């Protein structure tokens, strides 16, 4: 018997089509068809998503467009197993970093094929060719931090793009080896790629004297301070990195992604505008009404990520952003107070 | 009050009591509250004015010459109470305001009589030099804020910190009634549910009581309005929308106002306490097992209970989890001035003492 396009008990031919669709050449029409089919499938097979849609009186079969489907809050990944397959069949689980609420969000994967193809394809599409650079990472390798999607991402890229010759300067407990880091930068002749979270990069920049990296060097910033450092305004951050490492803003790339997504957006420092792969759509929702906002107006980011095959394609965030000509500008984040009361920061 | 010639402290108490009369949330009813507080914390209401004999020795307390306060931006009431206490202690008072301002507080300061107003200075930005000159530093803020300020305070400066907290309601078995629900609605609504005394969850004994109390609370909330005059921001609407969706995805029962974020009652399947987005958003839990509180040890300020008599085992449970106040449901937002906020004395940590050895006299 021919399995349905998305076989709820397995993957069916639809899954193969999605894997093949994770290409820069994916057209809008194909995205629309696949996205609608995948969301309808997830509305049947993903229990928490099904509950959400039912509570919202949303009828998946009546929807004519993917953007009509409500997004699952990213915070739901902390509460429930957002799985479109039996949880026990997961081959990997990526976890968000702990918060004050003490429970990480968990993203279950039945296959990492989609995540990895999305990652590599978008990297090659948006970033310059970094295969000849000397990679130095302030992010732990996947072997040291198995539940980190970021570690998996960088390790995978290291193997596939840089031939696995990355120098790892951070362990699984996020302890950085600054001596190794500095030595690695000092001894290289060719261009360097420094990878790190914003926190790690800022700490590295502030930890010692300036080291002018060779021309063509690139810094890859994955964002995030994890509550361990006062957040530095973007301009100051770029100046700090530029002043310490001698890399201009045009050589500093920012990745916008999250554990609950399988795909990422990328921005070059001199524009600060993120661009996204063809298999991912970002919809901005008005804070007041929840309706989609027009370009130029700020709204909350909702991602419709075709590579999120095994969980839920539509994931909402509390990130505030605005579409500008050339890409998405991230403006900040709404903070749902983990504890009420005297909890707001002083400036 | 004492009938003899007023001391400077008693004079200040009279003025402060008049200036703060009717300020909700400060717990100030009249001069007697301050006198009671001085007696409780300093042993004598005139200890700041002259040596007094306590425990067989002459002792005198001295207020800081300058107290530096860092205010939280969510509500003015914590700054207002700190102002009242500082004015009673005496000395120069500096308040660093949040960048978003603190309109009600500024208005209060401007309305003080000249004798009090002259001792208060407001700062729009943090001034490390002034803070370095202070004898005491008082900070209201999140963990990061408190840690940052603590790092700037010298060892010889007095330091008091009030960190982030939530409050809870406890519905005793058999008390899920409309009257208690109405009282709960009042304490949820007060101050826009923005303060550390705002309840986030009500704990019931079992599912049946949770559903009953949740329904009654929803009815009570639908008949009341937010009490803070600040309205609901677009950001808060978005946070409520997200919190509702999150509850729905968990499969919880969600009772909510129609057409906006005015109120939300979530009857949780899981016995788990979480801080909500405010705006009348509250969760009802079906468990009163002690373990429910474990993840919040030291982070719960106050608990309201549906009774006038606190069961002994509950008092022990709350005490062991660092909860510093128990009140009747409906009274969460009306703490008495004598309450030790966050479990610590309000005045005693700020003053310095000089004492003569027992057997000695003072001229």
XYZ file of C-alpha atoms in Angstrom:
710
model
C 0.000 0.000 0.000
C 1.298 3.412 -0.921
C 2.038 5.500 2.207
C 0.382 8.883 2.435
C 2.428 11.914 1.492
C 3.437 12.335 5.130
C 2.902 8.975 6.715
C 2.060 9.639 10.387
C 3.637 6.333 11.346
C 6.782 6.946 9.403
C 8.198 9.469 7.072
C 6.668 8.687 3.708
C 7.622 10.326 0.430
C 6.840 13.796 1.775
C 9.796 13.661 4.107
C 12.110 12.846 1.236
C 10.667 15.740 -0.722
C 11.381 18.106 2.134
C 14.953 16.912 2.404
C 15.352 17.565 -1.293
C 13.730 20.971 -0.919
C 16.347 22.318 1.503
C 18.115 24.115 -1.317
C 18.596 27.759 -2.252
C 16.632 27.036 -5.408
C 13.405 26.235 -3.559
C 10.638 28.386 -5.038
C 7.786 30.059 -3.218
C 5.199 27.779 -4.788
C 6.955 24.619 -3.664
C 7.499 26.052 -0.209
C 3.802 26.878 0.087
C 2.746 23.361 -0.863
C 5.229 21.582 1.370
C 4.678 23.896 4.328
C 0.923 23.482 4.270
C 1.229 19.717 3.975
C 3.782 19.493 6.784
C 1.764 21.671 9.153
C -1.371 19.633 8.508
C 0.612 16.485 9.189
C 2.012 17.906 12.434
C -1.468 18.984 13.494
C -2.373 15.286 13.440
C 0.779 13.733 14.845
C 2.185 16.265 17.290
C 0.137 15.964 20.479
C 0.903 19.335 22.108
C 0.440 21.151 18.788
C -2.847 19.341 18.293
C -3.939 20.458 21.781
C -2.980 24.043 21.054
C -4.889 24.132 17.767
C -7.936 22.538 19.352
C -7.931 25.032 22.220
C -7.684 27.840 19.682
C -10.545 26.403 17.606
C -8.235 26.198 14.630
C -9.249 23.787 11.888
C -6.141 22.633 9.994
C -8.064 21.206 7.078
C -9.781 24.538 6.505
C -6.492 26.453 6.318
C -5.426 27.405 2.827
C -2.037 28.870 3.640
C 0.807 27.939 6.001
C 0.891 31.350 7.650
C -2.632 30.788 8.978
C -1.317 28.106 11.326
C -0.655 29.414 14.839
C 2.903 29.115 16.054
C 3.839 26.992 19.037
C 5.621 29.164 21.627
C 9.299 28.271 21.900
C 8.783 28.193 25.668
C 6.473 25.177 25.189
C 9.571 23.119 24.490
C 10.272 23.454 28.235
C 6.851 22.116 29.166
C 6.093 19.252 26.837
C 7.671 16.941 24.291
C 6.945 18.777 21.069
C 7.277 15.604 19.000
C 5.527 14.531 15.818
C 6.831 11.018 16.473
C 7.127 8.744 19.509
C 9.626 10.373 21.855
C 11.456 7.095 22.340
C 12.480 7.078 18.689
C 14.552 10.251 19.015
C 18.160 9.927 17.847
C 19.172 13.284 19.330
C 17.814 15.765 21.848
C 19.110 19.309 21.927
C 18.485 21.332 25.051
C 18.309 25.044 25.690
C 20.577 26.459 28.329
C 19.027 26.412 31.787
C 16.986 29.365 32.927
C 15.961 30.509 36.363
C 12.863 28.351 35.969
C 15.286 25.445 36.022
C 13.869 23.372 33.189
C 15.531 23.445 29.776
C 13.628 23.363 26.526
C 14.149 20.112 24.633
C 14.042 19.613 20.876
C 13.706 15.966 19.832
C 15.034 14.753 16.490
C 14.078 11.519 14.838
C 16.681 12.238 12.216
C 19.403 14.868 12.052
C 19.488 14.753 8.271
C 17.221 17.796 7.933
C 19.044 19.837 10.562
C 22.424 19.100 9.076
C 21.446 19.693 5.490
C 19.762 22.979 6.419
C 22.814 24.030 8.372
C 25.376 23.275 5.713
C 23.351 24.593 2.816
C 22.607 27.917 4.483
C 26.198 28.302 5.695
C 27.553 27.843 2.212
C 24.890 30.132 0.777
C 25.338 33.095 3.103
C 28.893 33.044 4.451
C 32.087 33.523 2.470
C 34.224 30.488 1.740
C 35.934 29.767 5.056
C 37.318 26.356 4.194
C 40.882 27.690 4.088
C 40.678 29.604 7.357
C 42.257 28.489 10.597
C 39.230 27.750 12.852
C 39.443 28.645 16.535
C 36.341 27.971 18.593
C 35.181 29.391 21.904
C 32.206 27.046 21.679
C 32.635 23.536 23.100
C 32.824 20.669 20.612
C 29.834 18.346 20.292
C 31.687 15.578 22.071
C 31.953 17.735 25.174
C 28.413 19.088 25.054
C 26.150 16.517 23.467
C 22.880 18.310 24.197
C 23.937 21.628 22.674
C 22.635 22.327 19.192
C 25.269 25.033 18.877
C 28.081 22.600 19.639
C 26.624 20.136 17.167
C 26.369 22.873 14.580
C 29.960 24.068 14.919
C 31.375 20.542 15.115
C 29.452 19.530 12.034
C 30.628 22.586 10.116
C 34.164 22.063 11.321
C 34.163 18.549 9.914
C 32.396 19.341 6.664
C 33.907 22.731 5.841
C 37.251 22.913 7.646
C 38.300 19.279 7.563
C 37.954 18.956 11.335
C 41.044 21.048 12.082
C 39.400 23.371 14.569
C 41.196 24.378 17.779
C 38.675 24.031 20.610
C 39.286 26.520 23.419
C 36.222 25.846 25.542
C 35.187 22.774 27.488
C 31.752 21.305 28.145
C 31.321 23.465 31.232
C 31.974 26.600 29.178
C 35.390 27.139 30.777
C 37.561 28.915 28.256
C 41.267 28.274 27.831
C 42.449 31.782 27.077
C 46.099 30.760 26.840
C 45.311 28.256 24.128
C 43.078 30.783 22.428
C 45.767 33.470 22.358
C 48.489 31.034 21.298
C 46.293 29.779 18.468
C 45.781 33.290 17.195
C 49.448 34.225 17.548
C 50.921 31.343 15.656
C 48.799 31.507 12.548
C 49.882 33.201 9.343
C 46.739 32.814 7.305
C 43.246 34.152 7.974
C 41.440 32.945 11.046
C 37.808 32.163 11.798
C 36.977 32.814 15.461
C 33.697 31.280 16.577
C 31.926 32.112 19.818
C 28.854 33.304 21.625
C 28.640 37.046 22.217
C 29.517 36.447 25.850
C 32.583 34.375 25.012
C 33.794 36.775 22.343
C 33.369 39.787 24.633
C 35.206 38.007 27.421
C 37.998 36.971 25.069
C 38.312 40.517 23.762
C 38.482 41.942 27.275
C 40.877 39.307 28.578
C 44.088 40.501 27.053
C 45.943 42.796 24.711
C 44.815 43.428 21.175
C 45.899 40.894 18.579
C 45.636 41.988 14.996
C 44.406 38.982 13.048
C 45.603 38.485 9.463
C 43.649 40.116 6.664
C 40.563 38.199 5.658
C 39.942 36.883 9.161
C 36.320 36.437 10.183
C 34.491 36.391 13.502
C 31.365 34.268 13.824
C 29.107 35.435 16.640
C 26.218 33.220 17.605
C 24.621 35.720 19.962
C 23.717 35.173 23.551
C 24.955 36.210 26.953
C 23.214 33.465 28.954
C 22.735 35.834 31.864
C 26.436 35.752 32.650
C 27.452 39.152 31.410
C 25.789 42.482 31.007
C 24.675 42.678 27.425
C 26.791 45.038 25.350
C 25.065 47.251 22.758
C 25.708 45.997 19.225
C 27.800 48.978 18.118
C 30.009 48.717 21.198
C 30.320 44.988 20.679
C 31.475 45.412 17.084
C 33.920 48.140 18.159
C 35.274 45.931 20.924
C 35.876 43.026 18.547
C 37.225 45.316 15.837
C 39.592 47.015 18.264
C 40.873 43.777 19.738
C 41.106 41.531 16.713
C 41.398 44.048 13.898
C 38.418 42.581 12.074
C 36.104 45.139 10.438
C 32.341 44.920 10.936
C 32.040 43.471 7.442
C 34.037 40.474 8.674
C 31.896 39.859 11.745
C 28.934 37.567 11.126
C 26.023 36.988 13.424
C 23.910 33.869 13.444
C 20.276 34.122 14.502
C 18.908 30.784 15.531
C 17.595 28.865 18.481
C 17.496 25.341 19.760
C 13.820 25.056 18.850
C 14.550 25.738 15.166
C 16.500 23.619 12.707
C 17.523 26.500 10.452
C 19.308 29.776 11.010
C 19.578 33.289 9.629
C 22.827 35.176 9.088
C 23.794 38.843 9.186
C 27.033 40.619 8.351
C 28.093 43.104 10.988
C 28.131 46.146 8.737
C 24.459 45.752 7.857
C 23.134 43.916 10.897
C 20.360 42.538 8.706
C 19.636 38.818 8.845
C 18.802 36.815 5.772
C 17.150 33.430 5.871
C 17.204 30.327 3.703
C 14.494 29.671 1.170
C 12.924 26.897 3.258
C 12.317 29.203 6.196
C 9.871 32.084 6.509
C 9.840 34.711 9.214
C 6.508 36.317 10.032
C 6.369 39.293 12.384
C 3.296 39.597 14.595
C 1.989 42.799 16.086
C 2.417 42.876 19.854
C -1.020 44.303 20.401
C -3.151 42.300 17.995
C -1.058 39.296 17.031
C -1.697 40.076 13.364
C 1.107 40.056 10.781
C 2.768 43.456 10.558
C 3.721 45.368 7.435
C 7.396 45.783 6.479
C 9.068 48.466 8.561
C 6.865 47.866 11.614
C 8.228 46.024 14.638
C 6.758 42.678 15.575
C 7.460 39.412 17.320
C 9.340 36.797 15.326
C 7.575 33.610 14.304
C 9.537 31.142 12.215
C 8.042 28.667 9.764
C 10.935 26.275 9.307
C 10.493 23.437 6.855
C 13.476 21.628 8.376
C 11.574 21.246 11.669
C 10.081 18.055 10.321
C 9.950 16.035 13.522
C 8.676 18.722 15.894
C 6.617 21.673 14.760
C 7.253 23.883 11.780
C 5.768 27.045 13.296
C 7.662 28.287 16.347
C 6.996 31.645 17.988
C 9.499 33.695 19.945
C 9.588 36.770 22.136
C 12.178 38.382 19.876
C 11.225 41.762 18.514
C 12.342 42.539 14.959
C 11.610 44.676 11.929
C 11.885 43.991 8.222
C 14.091 46.447 6.397
C 15.205 46.445 2.787
C 17.888 43.777 2.778
C 16.814 41.722 5.737
C 15.532 41.381 9.267
C 16.789 43.650 12.022
C 16.606 42.125 15.493
C 15.548 44.835 17.931
C 15.515 43.052 21.264
C 13.597 40.617 23.334
C 10.547 40.801 25.536
C 11.405 39.429 28.925
C 8.737 37.370 30.587
C 9.829 37.851 34.159
C 10.933 34.593 35.711
C 10.178 36.143 39.063
C 7.973 39.127 39.526
C 8.635 42.088 41.642
C 11.844 43.927 42.085
C 13.335 42.172 39.111
C 14.013 44.803 36.535
C 17.599 45.767 35.855
C 19.016 49.147 36.679
C 20.766 51.085 33.985
C 2.847 58.915 71.315
C 4.997 60.184 74.149
C 3.608 63.156 75.979
C 6.938 64.832 76.695
C 8.782 67.206 74.353
C 9.092 65.469 71.000
C 12.528 64.275 70.052
C 13.810 64.899 66.525
C 12.871 61.342 65.602
C 9.333 61.691 66.897
C 9.022 64.990 65.043
C 10.073 63.296 61.839
C 7.643 60.464 62.503
C 4.792 62.948 62.799
C 5.725 64.609 59.523
C 6.336 61.370 57.647
C 3.090 59.830 58.894
C 1.174 62.841 57.643
C 2.951 62.859 54.295
C 2.411 59.141 53.686
C -1.121 58.834 55.000
C -3.196 56.799 52.583
C -0.310 55.587 50.406
C -1.399 52.052 49.495
C 1.040 49.234 49.992
C 3.391 50.971 52.391
C 1.603 49.683 55.484
C 1.821 53.109 57.127
C -1.311 53.786 59.184
C 0.036 56.328 61.599
C 2.883 57.331 63.943
C 2.280 54.273 66.112
C 3.536 52.028 63.335
C 6.904 53.764 63.240
C 7.194 53.880 67.007
C 6.421 50.166 67.134
C 9.026 49.520 64.461
C 11.694 51.509 66.344
C 10.910 49.651 69.553
C 11.017 46.294 67.813
C 14.219 46.897 65.871
C 16.191 49.410 67.939
C 14.772 48.574 71.347
C 13.585 52.129 72.045
C 11.886 54.852 70.011
C 14.435 57.449 71.131
C 17.549 55.373 70.522
C 18.419 57.583 67.545
C 18.228 60.763 69.643
C 19.939 60.016 72.935
C 21.577 57.193 74.870
C 18.961 54.828 76.268
C 19.521 52.093 78.795
C 18.895 48.643 77.374
C 20.023 45.321 78.861
C 21.801 47.221 81.626
C 23.913 49.363 79.320
C 23.603 52.831 77.850
C 23.354 52.614 74.088
C 22.777 55.023 71.256
C 22.067 54.361 67.583
C 23.284 56.511 64.703
C 21.651 56.655 61.298
C 23.825 56.736 58.178
C 24.804 60.233 57.165
C 23.869 59.365 53.612
C 21.843 56.404 52.344
C 22.024 55.565 48.656
C 18.986 53.767 47.185
C 18.640 52.083 43.808
C 14.984 51.789 42.837
C 13.266 49.054 40.833
C 11.285 50.174 37.803
C 8.265 47.932 38.141
C 6.495 49.715 40.984
C 6.922 52.835 43.086
C 5.759 51.290 46.330
C 9.092 49.745 47.342
C 10.819 53.108 46.847
C 8.029 54.856 48.750
C 8.431 52.594 51.750
C 12.214 52.980 51.648
C 11.736 56.741 51.524
C 9.479 56.734 54.561
C 11.877 54.577 56.550
C 14.855 56.681 55.498
C 13.118 59.890 56.494
C 12.366 58.458 59.915
C 15.967 57.365 60.372
C 17.241 60.755 59.253
C 20.290 61.710 57.252
C 20.628 62.501 53.577
C 18.720 60.223 51.198
C 19.663 59.666 47.579
C 17.442 57.690 45.195
C 18.692 56.541 41.824
C 15.557 56.292 39.679
C 15.075 53.720 36.913
C 15.598 54.971 33.374
C 11.879 54.618 32.747
C 11.249 57.045 35.604
C 9.008 56.504 38.599
C 6.381 59.166 38.243
C 4.336 58.495 41.375
C 7.433 58.402 43.510
C 8.786 61.659 42.130
C 5.430 63.311 42.789
C 5.501 62.060 46.352
C 8.994 63.435 46.920
C 8.047 66.804 45.465
C 5.037 66.983 47.756
C 7.026 66.470 50.955
C 7.187 69.357 53.421
C 10.407 71.385 53.041
C 11.962 69.983 56.211
C 11.807 66.487 54.699
C 12.170 67.393 51.019
C 15.497 69.064 51.709
C 17.065 65.776 52.738
C 16.091 63.881 49.575
C 17.919 63.928 46.274
C 16.822 62.126 43.105
C 19.255 60.880 40.471
C 18.421 59.943 36.899
C 21.643 57.988 36.485
C 23.778 55.939 38.804
C 26.508 57.999 40.474
C 29.306 55.785 41.829
C 30.968 58.728 43.578
C 27.888 59.552 45.626
C 27.387 55.875 46.384
C 30.984 55.657 47.580
C 30.267 58.410 50.126
C 27.166 56.661 51.470
C 27.132 54.974 54.847
C 24.471 52.568 53.615
C 23.300 51.261 50.239
C 19.805 49.861 49.647
C 19.024 48.180 46.342
C 15.838 46.802 44.836
C 16.407 44.711 41.724
C 17.021 41.421 40.009
C 19.901 39.105 40.789
C 22.165 40.725 38.223
C 21.458 44.199 39.552
C 22.008 43.187 43.150
C 25.257 41.412 42.295
C 26.518 44.404 40.317
C 25.788 46.838 43.139
C 27.147 44.491 45.792
C 30.385 44.421 43.822
C 30.669 48.196 44.134
C 29.922 48.393 47.873
C 32.848 48.627 50.284
C 33.143 46.412 53.337
C 32.497 49.315 55.672
C 29.248 50.325 53.997
C 25.954 48.908 55.209
C 24.191 47.014 52.422
C 20.596 45.855 52.082
C 19.234 44.098 49.002
C 15.728 43.138 47.976
C 15.771 40.657 45.109
C 13.121 39.164 42.843
C 10.310 37.281 44.551
C 6.833 36.023 43.841
C 3.867 35.465 46.136
C 1.350 32.641 46.334
C -2.125 31.828 47.564
C -3.004 28.751 49.595
C -6.611 27.530 49.480
C -7.238 25.360 52.517
C -9.389 22.258 51.930
C -13.086 23.064 51.893
C -12.619 26.836 51.525
C -13.012 27.255 47.780
C -15.845 29.758 48.111
C -16.973 32.786 46.155
C -16.000 35.098 49.030
C -12.427 33.857 49.154
C -12.227 33.967 45.355
C -13.353 37.590 45.414
C -10.709 38.392 48.014
C -8.098 36.641 45.878
C -9.162 38.626 42.829
C -8.488 41.813 44.763
C -4.934 40.888 45.652
C -4.263 39.716 42.102
C -5.528 42.986 40.629
C -3.718 45.347 42.979
C -0.675 47.138 41.534
C -1.366 45.559 38.151
C 0.063 42.267 39.442
C 3.522 43.775 38.993
C 4.996 43.455 42.447
C 6.707 40.825 44.531
C 3.535 40.630 46.623
C 1.439 39.775 43.579
C 0.218 36.170 43.637
C 1.204 34.006 40.670
C -0.356 30.695 41.716
C -3.029 29.425 44.106
C -2.470 25.964 45.511
C -5.505 23.764 46.154
C -5.651 20.372 47.828
C -6.892 18.438 44.797
C -8.197 18.725 41.263
C -11.839 19.112 42.239
C -11.057 22.033 44.533
C -8.758 23.551 41.919
C -11.496 23.466 39.297
C -14.031 24.870 41.738
C -11.763 27.660 42.956
C -10.547 28.389 39.412
C -14.101 28.834 38.197
C -15.010 31.086 41.106
C -11.841 33.108 40.663
C -12.527 33.561 36.951
C -15.983 34.862 37.810
C -14.536 37.202 40.425
C -11.824 38.516 38.105
C -14.330 39.139 35.340
C -16.146 41.480 37.699
C -13.077 43.514 38.687
C -10.589 45.712 36.923
C -6.847 46.242 37.063
C -5.966 48.550 39.928
C -2.915 50.558 39.023
C -3.908 53.170 36.512
C -1.056 52.125 34.242
C -3.102 50.198 31.727
C -1.818 47.240 29.772
C 1.115 47.733 27.430
C 1.437 46.105 24.022
C 4.358 44.092 25.411
C 2.212 42.752 28.229
C -0.521 41.786 25.772
C 2.017 39.806 23.776
C 3.339 38.088 26.891
C -0.156 37.128 28.009
C -0.974 35.804 24.551
C 2.148 33.650 24.657
C 1.489 32.408 28.181
C -2.064 31.418 27.220
C -0.854 29.488 24.174
C 1.769 27.786 26.272
C -0.877 26.640 28.756
C -3.102 25.434 25.937
C -0.266 23.420 24.427
C 0.193 21.745 27.807
C -3.455 20.757 27.735
C -4.330 22.877 30.773
C -7.814 24.316 31.167
C -7.604 28.015 30.337
C -10.363 30.391 31.449
C -9.821 33.847 30.010
C -11.353 37.202 29.363
C -12.666 37.693 25.861
C -11.063 40.203 23.558
C -7.966 41.017 25.554
C -5.563 40.063 28.302
C -7.693 41.410 31.157
C -7.570 38.185 33.172
C -6.567 34.549 32.744
C -7.058 31.587 35.065
C -5.106 28.442 34.156
C -5.956 25.198 35.921
C -2.689 23.333 35.587
C -2.429 19.618 35.115
C 1.086 19.673 36.508
C 1.755 20.846 40.054
C 4.375 23.383 39.065
C 4.737 26.986 40.151
C 5.788 29.506 37.538
C 5.813 33.271 37.408
C 3.293 34.551 34.899
C 3.204 37.645 32.712
C 1.041 39.721 35.062
C -2.176 41.371 33.831
C -4.413 39.171 35.976
C -2.756 35.928 34.862
C -2.875 33.316 37.589
C -2.500 29.552 37.770
C -4.371 27.098 39.996
C -2.470 24.012 41.123
C -4.032 20.770 42.310
C -1.466 19.951 44.946
C -0.314 21.200 48.309
C 2.499 18.688 48.609
C 5.550 20.330 50.224
C 7.656 19.412 47.204
C 5.715 21.870 45.045
C 7.550 24.701 46.768
C 10.999 23.186 46.486
C 12.079 24.888 43.276
C 11.141 28.259 44.776
C 12.960 28.022 48.075
C 13.947 31.545 49.075
C 12.092 33.094 46.151
C 8.585 33.307 47.611
C 7.881 36.474 49.540
C 4.417 35.992 50.998
C 1.575 33.499 51.061
C -2.074 34.305 51.572
C -4.257 31.605 53.072
C -8.021 31.217 53.203
C -8.246 31.361 56.985
C -7.537 33.540 59.985
C -5.710 30.781 61.794
C -2.485 29.483 60.291
C -2.137 25.707 60.694
C 1.067 24.892 62.530
C 2.344 22.536 59.862
C 1.902 25.201 57.202
C 3.839 27.722 59.295
C 6.680 25.224 59.516
C 6.529 24.463 55.800
C 6.574 28.123 54.816
C 9.354 28.914 57.259
C 11.508 26.106 55.938
C 11.122 27.478 52.410
C 12.195 31.007 53.283
C 8.734 32.542 53.044
C 8.658 35.636 55.222
C 4.976 36.449 55.596
C 1.582 34.753 55.875
C -1.610 36.746 55.559
C -5.307 36.320 55.038
C -6.351 35.944 51.390
C -7.040 39.405 50.028
C -4.341 41.065 52.149
C -1.205 40.159 50.195
C -0.726 43.694 48.952
C -1.239 45.293 52.358
C 1.794 44.290 54.390
C 2.092 45.867 57.817
C 5.029 48.184 58.387
C 6.244 45.830 61.087
C 6.698 43.008 58.557
C 10.332 42.092 58.034
C 10.453 42.552 54.258
C 12.127 39.490 52.732
C 12.636 38.253 56.287
C 15.117 40.929 57.297
C 14.744 43.867 59.692
C 14.099 47.131 57.909
C 16.009 49.624 60.056
C 18.393 47.695 62.255
C 20.851 46.743 59.463
C 21.292 50.403 58.555
C 22.232 51.916 61.901
C 25.455 51.836 63.891
C 25.596 51.570 67.652
C 27.750 52.939 70.394
C 27.406 51.381 73.854
C 28.954 51.907 77.275
C 29.920 48.846 79.223
C 27.388 47.742 81.843
C 27.864 49.594 85.112
C 28.970 52.824 83.441
C 26.820 55.953 83.311
C 26.477 58.729 80.749
C 26.607 62.360 81.870
